[in-house]
Amino acid sequence: MLAKARTEMTDHIRVVYNFDDFLKGLDEKCMLQTPFCGEESCEDQIKELSKKDADLEPGAPSMGAKSLCIPFKQPAQLEAGTKCVLAGCSNTPKFFCMFGRSY
C-alpha cells in the first residue's frame, strides 16, 4: 500500500519552467516544482492567473495555485538566466517552490 501511494505521488510531481506548462500540470492535478522568486506579490498573481472559470467546466475547481513548500531537496540547480515561472516577473528566482491546487 505504501509503495502504491509513493508511486502515485511521484507520478504527480513535475518540474516545470514556464507558465504554460505550469497551467497544464495543474489541469492534470499535479504538484509542480518551479523556479520562483519568493515574492508575495508574484505568488498572488500566480494564484489569480491560475484560477479556472467554473462556468467553462462544471465541477472543476476554480481555486488558483498556491505555494505548498520549498523542498529541502531541490530538483535541480538554478542556472544563470533561469526566470521565475510567472511570465513578466523581473525578479531572479531564489529556489524551486512546490505549487498545487486544493481540491
C-alpha atoms as one frame of an Amber mdcrd trajectory, in Angstrom:
protein
   0.000   0.000   0.000   2.840   2.405   0.849   4.616   1.605  -2.414   1.440
   2.340  -4.367   0.979   5.668  -2.560   4.606   6.678  -3.228   4.273   5.790
  -6.897   1.038   7.761  -7.157   2.692  10.769  -5.534   5.870  10.711  -7.641
   3.815  10.274 -10.815   2.041  13.544  -9.985   5.058  15.739  -9.214   6.529
  17.633 -12.163   9.298  20.156 -12.671   8.216  22.995 -14.966   9.962  26.149
 -16.131   7.232  28.164 -17.876   3.698  29.245 -17.071   2.006  27.335 -19.917
   3.438  24.040 -18.640   2.526  25.168 -15.111  -1.150  25.577 -16.065  -1.170
  22.289 -17.976   0.255  20.466 -14.946  -2.368  21.994 -12.667  -5.126  20.855
 -15.021  -3.679  17.340 -14.784  -3.883  17.557 -10.955  -0.121  17.570 -10.442
   2.051  19.279  -7.863   4.611  21.437  -9.611   8.166  22.324  -8.674   9.123
  25.510 -10.438  11.667  28.346 -10.206  10.174  31.048  -8.002  11.369  34.441
  -6.800   9.579  34.135  -3.451   7.799  37.490  -3.667   4.314  37.570  -2.164
   3.002  39.795  -4.970   4.250  37.275  -7.540   2.536  34.415  -5.683  -0.712
  36.411  -5.597  -0.538  36.891  -9.375   0.149  33.186  -9.908  -2.868  32.358
  -7.751  -5.096  34.770  -9.681  -3.890  33.738 -13.156  -4.218  30.025 -12.423
  -7.869  30.163 -11.358 -10.250  28.207 -13.542 -13.510  29.593 -14.807 -16.107
  27.395 -13.091 -18.607  28.108 -15.892 -16.372  26.521 -18.522 -16.087  23.129
 -16.854 -18.877  22.247 -14.416 -17.462  20.668 -11.286 -13.899  21.801 -11.990
 -12.102  23.533  -9.125 -11.863  27.282  -9.510  -9.148  27.834  -6.920  -5.811
  29.155  -8.042  -2.481  27.506  -7.355  -0.762  28.194  -4.061   2.734  27.605
  -2.820   2.937  24.442  -0.762   6.570  24.327   0.320  10.175  24.904  -0.636
  11.547  21.365  -0.978  14.679  20.626   1.037  15.883  18.527  -1.888  15.757
  20.901  -4.843  15.039  19.136  -8.164  17.847  20.973  -9.969  20.409  23.719
  -9.593  19.122  27.115 -10.713  21.162  28.035 -13.761  22.120  31.590 -14.669
  19.385  33.089 -16.812  16.601  30.986 -15.289  13.468  33.061 -14.851  10.643
  32.985 -12.328   7.738  30.873 -13.589   5.440  33.898 -13.796   5.788  35.452
 -17.230   6.767  39.089 -16.874   8.347  38.712 -13.437  11.673  40.527 -13.483
  12.939  39.010 -10.228  15.591  36.311 -10.215  14.279  33.012  -8.833  15.711
  32.116  -5.430  14.667  28.454  -5.317  12.312  25.846  -6.697   8.965  26.028
  -4.945   6.235  23.408  -4.979   2.816  24.677  -6.071  -0.512  22.910  -6.178
  -4.230  23.413  -6.191  -6.506  22.414  -3.339  -9.430  20.186  -4.241
